[in-house]
Short mmCIF file of C-alpha atoms in Angstrom, two decimals:
data_model
loop_
_atom_site.label_atom_id
_atom_site.label_comp_id
_atom_site.label_asym_id
_atom_site.label_seq_id
_atom_site.Cartn_x
_atom_site.Cartn_y
_atom_site.Cartn_z
CA MET A 1 -18.31 -27.93 16.80
CA LEU A 2 -17.90 -24.88 18.95
CA SER A 3 -20.46 -23.20 21.08
CA GLN A 4 -21.39 -19.45 20.16
CA GLY A 5 -19.97 -18.45 23.82
CA PHE A 6 -16.47 -19.80 22.56
CA VAL A 7 -16.67 -17.96 19.26
CA SER A 8 -17.84 -14.70 20.84
CA ALA A 9 -14.93 -14.87 23.30
CA ALA A 10 -12.28 -15.69 20.51
CA ALA A 11 -13.68 -12.79 18.57
CA ILE A 12 -12.88 -10.39 21.35
CA ALA A 13 -9.54 -11.94 22.11
CA ALA A 14 -8.80 -11.72 18.26
CA SER A 15 -9.85 -8.08 18.08
CA VAL A 16 -7.74 -7.12 21.23
CA LEU A 17 -4.67 -8.95 19.30
CA PHE A 18 -5.10 -6.94 16.15
CA ILE A 19 -5.30 -3.71 18.03
CA LEU A 20 -2.13 -4.55 19.80
CA SER A 21 -0.68 -5.40 16.26
CA LEU A 22 -1.74 -2.00 14.89
CA GLY A 23 -0.40 -0.17 17.73
CA GLY A 24 3.01 -1.86 17.89
CA LEU A 25 3.54 -1.24 14.20
CA SER A 26 3.91 2.30 14.95
CA ASN A 27 7.41 1.79 16.48
CA GLN A 28 10.20 -0.26 14.79
CA GLU A 29 11.54 -1.85 17.69
CA LYS A 30 8.13 -3.16 18.58
CA ALA A 31 7.08 -4.13 15.07
CA LYS A 32 8.27 -7.74 15.02
CA ARG A 33 6.16 -8.61 18.12
CA ALA A 34 3.19 -6.67 16.79
CA VAL A 35 3.43 -8.91 13.69
CA TRP A 36 3.15 -11.86 15.85
CA TYR A 37 0.09 -10.36 17.47
CA GLY A 38 -1.64 -10.09 14.20
CA ILE A 39 -0.68 -13.50 13.15
CA ILE A 40 -1.92 -15.24 16.46
CA GLY A 41 -5.09 -13.09 16.17
CA MET A 42 -5.78 -14.24 12.52
CA ALA A 43 -5.28 -17.80 13.60
CA VAL A 44 -7.64 -17.59 16.32
CA ALA A 45 -10.10 -15.75 14.14
CA VAL A 46 -10.14 -18.41 11.29
CA PHE A 47 -10.33 -21.35 13.68
CA PHE A 48 -12.95 -20.40 15.94
CA THR A 49 -14.87 -19.15 12.94
CA ALA A 50 -14.40 -22.12 10.69
CA PHE A 51 -15.60 -24.58 13.86
CA GLY A 52 -18.29 -22.23 14.81
CA PRO A 53 -21.93 -23.08 15.10
CA GLY A 54 -23.79 -23.44 11.67
CA ILE A 55 -20.67 -23.94 9.89
CA GLY A 56 -20.26 -26.84 7.52
CA GLY A 57 -18.79 -27.95 4.16
CA TYR A 58 -15.44 -29.01 6.05
CA TRP A 59 -14.67 -31.47 3.12
CA LEU A 60 -14.23 -28.47 0.90
CA MET A 61 -13.24 -25.87 3.48
CA ILE A 62 -10.28 -27.58 5.02
CA PRO A 63 -8.48 -28.46 1.64
CA MET A 64 -8.95 -24.80 0.66
CA ILE A 65 -7.33 -23.65 3.67
CA ILE A 66 -4.51 -25.87 3.55
CA ILE A 67 -3.95 -25.13 -0.17
CA GLY A 68 -4.10 -21.57 0.50
CA ALA A 69 -1.57 -21.86 3.36
CA ILE A 70 0.86 -23.62 1.09
CA ILE A 71 0.38 -20.98 -1.74
CA GLY A 72 0.82 -18.01 0.60
CA THR A 73 3.93 -19.58 2.21
CA ARG A 74 5.63 -20.34 -1.00
CA LEU A 75 4.97 -16.83 -2.14
CA ALA A 76 6.00 -15.19 1.15
CA ARG A 77 9.31 -16.99 0.74
CA ARG A 78 9.80 -16.13 -2.87
CA VAL A 79 8.97 -12.49 -2.87
CA GLU A 80 11.80 -10.06 -2.51
CA MET A 81 11.36 -7.02 -0.35
CA THR A 82 11.68 -4.77 -3.75
CA GLU A 83 8.55 -6.81 -4.83
CA MET A 84 6.57 -6.24 -1.43
CA PRO A 85 4.39 -3.51 -2.52
CA GLN A 86 2.88 -5.33 -5.70
CA LEU A 87 2.17 -8.07 -3.41
CA VAL A 88 0.41 -6.08 -1.03
CA ALA A 89 -1.73 -4.62 -3.96
CA ALA A 90 -2.31 -8.21 -5.10
CA LEU A 91 -3.52 -9.14 -1.70
CA HIS A 92 -5.86 -6.11 -1.59
CA SER A 93 -7.49 -7.48 -4.96
CA PHE A 94 -8.23 -10.70 -3.33
CA VAL A 95 -10.31 -9.08 -0.76
CA GLY A 96 -12.27 -6.95 -2.98
CA LEU A 97 -12.98 -9.92 -5.20
CA ALA A 98 -14.19 -12.08 -2.24
CA ALA A 99 -16.44 -9.29 -1.19
CA VAL A 100 -18.14 -9.20 -4.53
CA PHE A 101 -18.59 -13.17 -4.46
CA VAL A 102 -20.08 -12.89 -0.90
CA ALA A 103 -22.46 -10.17 -1.87
CA TRP A 104 -23.72 -12.16 -4.89
CA SER A 105 -24.02 -15.18 -2.86
CA ALA A 106 -25.91 -13.47 -0.09
CA ASP A 107 -28.42 -12.17 -2.47
CA LEU A 108 -29.18 -15.31 -4.18
CA GLU A 109 -29.69 -16.94 -0.71
CA ARG A 110 -31.95 -14.00 0.18
CA ARG A 111 -34.05 -14.52 -3.11
CA ARG A 112 -34.37 -18.43 -2.07
CA VAL A 113 -35.69 -17.22 1.24
CA LEU A 114 -38.33 -15.04 0.01
CA ALA A 115 -39.35 -17.61 -2.84
CA ALA A 116 -39.82 -20.12 -0.08
CA ARG A 117 -41.87 -17.63 1.97
CA ALA A 118 -44.32 -16.87 -0.98
CA ALA A 119 -44.65 -20.66 -1.49
CA ASP A 120 -45.76 -22.54 1.37
CA GLY A 121 -43.21 -21.52 3.93
CA VAL A 122 -41.58 -24.87 3.92
CA MET A 123 -37.60 -24.40 3.65
CA GLN A 124 -35.50 -27.46 2.76
CA ASP A 125 -31.79 -27.97 2.07
CA PHE A 126 -31.13 -24.31 3.13
CA SER A 127 -27.58 -23.31 4.03
CA ALA A 128 -26.80 -22.06 7.43
CA PHE A 129 -26.77 -18.58 6.19
CA ALA A 130 -30.22 -18.94 4.38
CA ALA A 131 -31.68 -20.32 7.67
CA LEU A 132 -30.21 -17.31 9.55
CA LEU A 133 -32.17 -15.20 6.78
CA ALA A 134 -35.14 -17.07 7.25
CA HIS A 135 -35.66 -15.70 10.73
CA LYS A 136 -35.06 -11.96 9.73
CA ALA A 137 -37.95 -9.42 9.38
CA PRO A 138 -38.61 -7.94 5.87
CA ASP A 139 -36.88 -4.57 7.16
CA GLU A 140 -33.88 -6.76 8.17
CA LEU A 141 -33.59 -8.12 4.85
CA MET A 142 -33.98 -4.66 3.15
CA PHE A 143 -30.91 -3.60 5.37
CA LEU A 144 -29.33 -6.86 3.86
CA GLN A 145 -29.59 -5.33 0.44
CA VAL A 146 -27.94 -2.29 1.42
CA GLU A 147 -25.09 -4.25 2.69
CA VAL A 148 -25.00 -6.18 -0.58
CA VAL A 149 -24.76 -3.02 -2.60
CA LEU A 150 -21.89 -1.38 -0.56
CA GLY A 151 -20.18 -4.89 -0.60
CA ILE A 152 -20.34 -5.17 -4.34
CA PHE A 153 -19.50 -1.42 -4.98
CA ILE A 154 -16.56 -1.28 -2.70
CA GLY A 155 -15.16 -4.80 -3.64
CA ALA A 156 -15.28 -4.24 -7.18
CA VAL A 157 -13.46 -0.96 -7.01
CA THR A 158 -10.86 -2.23 -4.77
CA PHE A 159 -10.36 -5.46 -6.92
CA THR A 160 -9.68 -3.71 -10.26
CA GLY A 161 -7.84 -0.77 -8.50
CA SER A 162 -5.52 -3.26 -6.85
CA VAL A 163 -4.80 -5.09 -10.08
CA VAL A 164 -3.93 -1.77 -11.97
CA ALA A 165 -1.71 -0.95 -8.99
CA PHE A 166 0.01 -4.23 -8.90
CA GLY A 167 0.60 -3.61 -12.63
CA LYS A 168 2.03 -0.27 -12.00
CA LEU A 169 4.09 -1.35 -9.40
CA ALA A 170 5.42 -4.29 -11.21
CA GLY A 171 6.35 -2.35 -14.25
CA LYS A 172 3.85 -4.38 -16.45
CA ILE A 173 1.70 -1.02 -16.81
CA ASP A 174 3.10 2.34 -17.73
CA GLY A 175 3.44 4.41 -14.48
CA LYS A 176 2.28 7.73 -16.30
CA PRO A 177 -1.35 8.69 -15.57
CA ARG A 178 -3.46 7.40 -18.39
CA GLN A 179 -7.47 8.03 -18.82
CA LEU A 180 -9.81 7.50 -21.50
CA PRO A 181 -11.42 10.51 -23.43
CA GLY A 182 -13.83 12.09 -21.04
CA GLY A 183 -11.68 11.76 -17.93
CA HIS A 184 -13.43 12.13 -14.61
CA LEU A 185 -16.85 12.58 -16.30
CA LEU A 186 -16.59 9.00 -17.18
CA ASN A 187 -15.99 8.02 -13.55
CA ALA A 188 -18.82 10.45 -12.48
CA GLY A 189 -21.24 8.78 -14.99
CA ALA A 190 -20.45 5.44 -13.87
CA ALA A 191 -20.97 6.43 -10.22
CA VAL A 192 -24.56 7.69 -11.19
CA LEU A 193 -25.47 4.80 -13.14
CA SER A 194 -24.36 2.53 -9.93
CA LEU A 195 -26.68 4.62 -7.89
CA LEU A 196 -29.54 4.12 -10.11
CA LEU A 197 -28.91 0.39 -10.39
CA ALA A 198 -28.68 0.30 -6.66
CA ILE A 199 -32.01 2.06 -6.38
CA LEU A 200 -33.59 -0.39 -8.94
CA TYR A 201 -32.22 -3.54 -6.77
CA LEU A 202 -33.44 -1.96 -3.73
CA ASN A 203 -37.00 -1.73 -5.24
CA GLY A 204 -37.20 -5.37 -6.26
CA ALA A 205 -35.31 -5.36 -9.53
CA GLY A 206 -33.57 -8.53 -10.55
CA PHE A 207 -30.06 -10.02 -9.99
CA TRP A 208 -29.12 -8.45 -13.29
CA THR A 209 -28.73 -5.11 -11.28
CA LEU A 210 -26.00 -6.57 -9.06
CA LEU A 211 -24.17 -7.86 -12.01
CA LEU A 212 -24.22 -4.48 -13.93
CA LEU A 213 -23.35 -2.73 -10.80
CA ALA A 214 -20.31 -4.89 -10.45
CA GLY A 215 -19.26 -4.10 -13.89
CA LEU A 216 -19.54 -0.45 -13.48
CA ALA A 217 -17.57 -0.48 -10.17
CA PHE A 218 -14.82 -2.86 -11.92
CA PHE A 219 -14.54 0.02 -14.59
CA ILE A 220 -14.40 2.75 -11.85
CA GLY A 221 -11.56 1.05 -10.06
CA TYR A 222 -9.56 0.54 -13.15
CA HIS A 223 -10.14 4.04 -14.43
CA LEU A 224 -9.39 5.75 -11.03
CA ILE A 225 -5.96 3.91 -10.55
CA MET A 226 -5.22 4.22 -14.24
CA GLY A 227 -5.33 8.09 -13.85
CA ILE A 228 -2.89 8.22 -11.06
CA GLY A 229 0.86 8.74 -11.73
CA GLY A 230 3.68 6.52 -10.48
CA ALA A 231 5.09 9.09 -8.31
CA ASP A 232 1.88 8.76 -6.24
CA MET A 233 1.67 5.04 -6.05
CA PRO A 234 2.65 4.84 -2.29
CA VAL A 235 -0.32 6.77 -1.50
CA VAL A 236 -2.65 4.70 -3.79
CA VAL A 237 -1.38 1.34 -2.00
CA SER A 238 -2.47 2.78 1.46
CA MET A 239 -5.69 3.99 0.06
CA LEU A 240 -6.36 0.46 -1.55
CA ASN A 241 -5.79 -0.78 1.84
CA SER A 242 -8.33 1.15 3.11
CA TYR A 243 -10.88 0.26 0.53
CA SER A 244 -10.10 -3.78 1.33
CA GLY A 245 -10.81 -2.97 4.92
CA TRP A 246 -14.27 -1.41 4.26
CA ALA A 247 -15.05 -4.16 1.73
CA ALA A 248 -14.24 -6.67 4.43
CA ALA A 249 -16.56 -4.76 6.96
CA ALA A 250 -19.35 -4.88 4.51
CA ILE A 251 -18.95 -8.77 4.09
CA GLY A 252 -18.92 -8.95 7.92
CA PHE A 253 -22.21 -6.94 8.03
CA THR A 254 -23.69 -9.16 5.10
CA LEU A 255 -22.62 -12.69 7.23
CA SER A 256 -23.39 -11.23 10.71
CA ASN A 257 -19.73 -11.87 11.55
CA ASP A 258 -18.72 -9.41 14.45
CA LEU A 259 -15.13 -10.08 14.22
CA LEU A 260 -15.02 -9.52 10.44
CA ILE A 261 -16.68 -6.01 11.08
CA VAL A 262 -14.16 -5.09 13.90
CA THR A 263 -11.14 -6.32 11.66
CA GLY A 264 -12.33 -4.74 8.44
CA ALA A 265 -13.15 -1.29 10.54
CA LEU A 266 -9.66 -1.60 11.92
CA VAL A 267 -8.04 -1.95 8.34
CA GLY A 268 -10.31 0.57 6.85
CA SER A 269 -9.82 3.22 9.21
CA SER A 270 -6.03 2.77 9.75
CA GLY A 271 -5.39 2.52 5.95
CA ALA A 272 -7.68 5.93 5.56
CA ILE A 273 -5.61 7.55 8.44
CA LEU A 274 -2.31 6.47 6.82
CA SER A 275 -3.40 7.78 3.54
CA TYR A 276 -4.27 11.15 5.06
CA ILE A 277 -0.87 11.28 6.68
CA MET A 278 0.87 10.51 3.25
CA CYS A 279 -1.33 13.02 1.37
CA LYS A 280 -0.02 15.78 3.95
CA ALA A 281 3.61 14.64 3.38
CA MET A 282 2.94 14.90 -0.41
CA ASN A 283 0.84 18.01 -0.06
CA ARG A 284 -1.96 16.36 -1.89
CA ASN A 285 -5.65 16.84 -1.42
CA PHE A 286 -7.17 13.76 0.19
CA VAL A 287 -10.46 14.02 -1.78
CA ASN A 288 -8.39 14.45 -5.06
CA VAL A 289 -6.67 11.06 -4.01
CA ILE A 290 -10.01 9.28 -3.45
CA LEU A 291 -11.19 10.70 -6.88
CA GLY A 292 -7.96 9.61 -8.57
CA GLY A 293 -7.47 13.41 -9.47
CA PHE A 294 -3.74 13.66 -9.12
CA GLY A 295 -0.46 12.69 -10.66
CA GLY A 296 -0.21 14.88 -13.63
CA SER A 297 1.39 18.11 -14.47
CA THR A 298 -0.31 21.48 -15.25
CA GLY A 299 1.67 22.72 -17.89
CA PRO A 300 5.09 22.23 -19.63
CA ALA A 301 7.96 21.71 -16.95
CA ALA A 302 10.84 24.19 -16.51
CA GLU A 303 13.74 23.43 -18.73
CA ILE A 304 16.83 22.00 -16.98
CA GLU A 305 20.33 23.69 -17.68
CA GLY A 306 23.79 22.09 -17.07
CA GLU A 307 25.01 18.82 -17.31
CA GLN A 308 25.35 15.75 -15.07
CA VAL A 309 28.91 15.24 -13.79
CA ALA A 310 30.17 11.92 -12.94
CA ILE A 311 32.41 10.98 -10.03
CA ASP A 312 34.23 7.60 -9.18
CA ALA A 313 34.70 5.77 -6.04
CA ASN A 314 38.00 7.62 -5.04
CA GLY A 315 36.33 10.85 -5.25
CA VAL A 316 33.40 9.97 -3.15
CA ALA A 317 35.82 8.15 -0.64
CA SER A 318 37.88 11.31 -0.33
CA ALA A 319 35.04 13.32 0.44
CA LEU A 320 33.54 10.83 3.02
CA ASN A 321 37.12 10.78 4.63
CA ASP A 322 37.17 14.50 4.99
CA ALA A 323 33.64 15.02 6.13
CA GLU A 324 32.36 15.24 9.70
CA SER A 325 28.73 14.96 9.06
CA VAL A 326 27.07 12.56 6.52
CA ILE A 327 23.35 11.93 5.77
CA ILE A 328 22.38 9.04 3.76
CA VAL A 329 18.89 9.06 1.72
CA PRO A 330 17.64 5.62 0.75
CA GLY A 331 15.19 5.02 -2.10
CA TYR A 332 13.78 2.45 -4.19
CA GLY A 333 17.19 1.91 -6.07
CA MET A 334 18.58 0.72 -2.86
CA ALA A 335 15.76 -1.91 -2.65
CA VAL A 336 16.23 -3.00 -6.05
CA ALA A 337 20.05 -3.32 -5.79
CA GLN A 338 19.59 -4.99 -2.40
CA ALA A 339 22.36 -2.63 -1.30
CA GLN A 340 21.07 -2.09 2.59
CA SER A 341 23.88 -4.46 3.87
CA ALA A 342 26.49 -2.69 1.83
CA VAL A 343 24.99 0.75 3.38
CA SER A 344 25.23 -0.74 6.77
CA ASP A 345 28.89 -1.61 6.34
CA LEU A 346 29.47 1.94 5.22
CA VAL A 347 27.73 3.37 8.03
CA ARG A 348 29.70 1.24 10.67
CA LYS A 349 33.09 2.32 9.18
CA LEU A 350 32.18 5.88 9.22
CA ARG A 351 30.81 5.94 12.69
CA ALA A 352 34.00 3.73 13.78
CA ALA A 353 36.09 6.85 12.45
CA GLY A 354 34.15 9.20 14.70
CA LYS A 355 31.77 10.70 12.07
CA GLU A 356 28.22 11.74 12.47
CA VAL A 357 26.03 9.53 10.34
CA ARG A 358 22.36 9.67 10.04
CA PHE A 359 19.56 8.58 7.48
CA ALA A 360 16.78 10.73 6.24
CA ILE A 361 13.52 8.88 5.45
CA HIS A 362 10.97 10.70 3.26
CA PRO A 363 7.40 9.22 4.20
CA VAL A 364 6.80 7.89 0.69
CA ALA A 365 10.39 6.68 -0.03
CA GLY A 366 10.28 3.45 -1.87
CA ARG A 367 6.83 2.14 -3.26
CA LEU A 368 5.09 1.29 0.08
CA PRO A 369 5.03 3.22 3.46
CA GLY A 370 7.62 2.23 5.74
CA HIS A 371 9.64 0.36 2.84
CA MET A 372 13.11 1.93 3.63
CA ASN A 373 12.80 1.55 7.47
CA VAL A 374 11.92 -2.25 6.91
CA LEU A 375 15.13 -2.69 4.82
CA LEU A 376 17.34 -0.69 7.10
CA ALA A 377 16.16 -2.74 10.10
CA GLU A 378 16.85 -5.93 8.11
CA ALA A 379 20.30 -4.63 7.70
CA LYS A 380 20.88 -4.05 11.50
CA VAL A 381 20.82 -0.09 11.14
CA PRO A 382 20.59 1.34 14.47
CA TYR A 383 17.19 2.66 14.99
CA ASP A 384 18.11 5.93 16.52
CA ILE A 385 20.18 7.23 13.51
CA VAL A 386 17.13 6.72 11.23
CA LEU A 387 15.06 10.03 11.22
CA GLU A 388 12.05 10.98 9.48
CA MET A 389 11.91 14.02 6.95
CA ASP A 390 10.42 16.58 9.51
CA GLU A 391 13.44 15.71 12.01
CA ILE A 392 16.23 16.15 9.73
CA ASN A 393 15.23 18.35 6.91
CA ASP A 394 16.74 21.45 8.45
CA ASP A 395 19.98 19.89 9.04
CA PHE A 396 21.04 19.47 5.44
CA ALA A 397 22.48 23.03 5.21
CA SER A 398 25.10 21.93 7.85
CA THR A 399 25.73 18.81 6.44
CA ASP A 400 29.04 17.89 4.69
CA VAL A 401 28.12 14.98 2.51
CA VAL A 402 25.02 13.75 1.59
CA ILE A 403 24.64 10.28 -0.15
CA VAL A 404 21.46 9.63 -2.08
CA ILE A 405 20.96 5.98 -3.09
CA GLY A 406 18.42 5.42 -5.78
CA SER A 407 16.00 8.33 -4.97
CA ASN A 408 14.54 10.74 -7.41
CA ASP A 409 11.20 12.32 -6.68
CA ILE A 410 11.75 12.78 -2.71
CA VAL A 411 14.99 14.68 -3.31
CA ASN A 412 13.75 16.79 -6.54
CA PRO A 413 13.98 20.52 -6.03
CA ALA A 414 11.47 20.83 -8.83
CA ALA A 415 8.76 20.25 -6.13
CA GLN A 416 9.48 23.65 -4.70
CA GLU A 417 10.85 25.49 -7.74
CA ASP A 418 8.81 24.38 -10.49
CA PRO A 419 5.01 24.99 -10.24
CA ASN A 420 4.31 22.83 -13.41
CA SER A 421 6.01 19.69 -12.04
CA PRO A 422 4.03 16.67 -11.50
CA ILE A 423 5.09 16.80 -7.79
CA ALA A 424 4.73 20.74 -7.28
CA GLY A 425 4.08 21.48 -3.85
CA MET A 426 5.27 18.06 -2.47
CA PRO A 427 7.62 18.35 0.72
CA VAL A 428 11.05 16.88 -0.48
CA LEU A 429 14.22 16.34 1.53
CA LYS A 430 16.54 19.28 0.72
CA VAL A 431 19.55 17.61 0.17
CA TRP A 432 20.93 20.19 -2.33
CA GLU A 433 21.54 22.70 0.60
CA ALA A 434 24.38 20.20 1.83
CA LYS A 435 27.98 21.02 0.89
CA GLN A 436 28.40 18.00 -1.31
CA VAL A 437 25.80 15.66 -2.84
CA PHE A 438 26.71 12.21 -4.33
CA ILE A 439 23.99 10.34 -6.08
CA SER A 440 24.07 6.58 -6.70
CA LYS A 441 22.35 5.79 -9.79
CA ARG A 442 22.36 3.17 -12.33
CA GLY A 443 22.22 5.73 -15.35
CA GLN A 444 20.92 9.08 -16.43
CA GLY A 445 17.43 7.82 -16.84
CA THR A 446 14.41 9.66 -15.04
CA GLY A 447 13.45 6.66 -13.01
CA TYR A 448 10.09 5.09 -12.29
CA SER A 449 7.98 8.32 -12.29
CA GLY A 450 9.47 9.85 -15.53
CA ILE A 451 10.18 13.09 -13.83
CA GLU A 452 13.43 14.80 -14.68
CA ASN A 453 15.39 15.96 -11.39
CA PRO A 454 17.21 19.34 -11.37
CA LEU A 455 19.43 17.99 -8.39
CA PHE A 456 21.47 15.94 -10.80
CA TYR A 457 22.67 19.10 -12.64
CA LYS A 458 23.57 21.12 -9.52
CA ASP A 459 26.97 22.29 -8.79
CA ASN A 460 27.43 20.61 -5.79
CA SER A 461 26.00 17.43 -7.07
CA ARG A 462 28.03 14.41 -8.54
CA MET A 463 26.66 11.32 -10.12
CA PHE A 464 28.12 8.09 -8.79
CA TYR A 465 27.05 5.99 -11.58
CA GLY A 466 26.26 1.88 -11.40
CA ASP A 467 24.80 -0.72 -9.35
CA ALA A 468 24.12 0.65 -5.80
CA ARG A 469 25.61 -2.37 -4.14
CA GLU A 470 28.58 -2.90 -6.28
CA SER A 471 29.29 0.93 -6.14
CA LEU A 472 29.27 0.82 -2.23
CA ASN A 473 31.43 -2.26 -2.15
CA ALA A 474 33.78 -0.60 -4.21
CA LEU A 475 33.76 2.23 -1.84
CA LEU A 476 34.13 0.66 1.47
CA PRO A 477 37.93 -0.25 1.14
CA MET A 478 38.76 3.34 0.43
CA VAL A 479 36.85 4.71 3.44
CA ASP A 480 39.18 5.18 6.43
#
């Protein structure tokens, strides 16, 4: 068993590695090294925590760690990049549920300590955690109760919210916003009842208050995320990431684990900052995001006139051969078709012909922040031609050809032209300002969010129907 000095030193080292990991993830070229910082930091944290003072039960802990590692490895190898958003949501749910279980267990141990003190002060067969509690003063035990309440509430909201987000991202739950009759009043009522239960618990009520508190928080998490539309799921994922971090921090306070507090705070704060950045990118109010009050329209959407005009590979190739500047806008459809390699091949041919080729990345393209950047990096697309929306949005008006691959909401002019659109006010890529726009799309459907896109009906737009990878592979031989 390791001494407390070793554990404290390891906690500092792991915290530094986590900070380096977060800092490196802001740059695509440093991201791989940053991920390794995180992996090493977590390995250090788990090892030195598991073998620190007062820790036992290795006969159960070690097999569980091995089983968890095997399951995690198999899942990571099987999950495609298209499924990464729902995997992240599922992992958030585990953190939330763990917080609930730890908080429940902590309170049961607290009650054992208080019962022993009330009897004769003799404590036998106590866990290491209960032995730690036995040395705490009454006011410290009261503070523990506050930690328990926060851990249960945040953890339960994170759990059911993440489960619903997983269902929506995986297509198992309808992506449209759904709420029970009463809407936000139900959430507010559940929150008020949760507060009353917390007050009762802090004033000596039984364990039943924590069970009811968890039940209400489970409902709030479910109802909040059910009320958010599919177009806003990327923000929801980052928001739940923040919740899971704060749930982990609450566990850290309960267990007196400094490393868990630091790690949870890092995840919680970085997730909150990312949510705020994405809200700005989507012109959403941050408070409304937290309350689940967005994702729906305010009235009937504007009627769309015209028709979608199709074009074949020959027509697209001819336009590309005549163009001098090309911008490619990738979306979730590229991920579904696994077309990133074909896109990379097309870019190499166009650049070899002396054409200016760049990518325009919307902050919420795909279903996870950075989704498109990861796919393009995987396909060896040069980092310097992958530009964010603010860097390239003014260049569409002087661009010859734009190719949109599986995007819908992020190139939808209704965001600027229709105040009743579910995405009204959201900054979008102004692809319609280019001379010609080709949209690679499977069919005439509205896509994941269910929002109609007037771009598809504009005079300078043509629909390049078919699977994105197959369409691009058919196009490649015709490009000079």
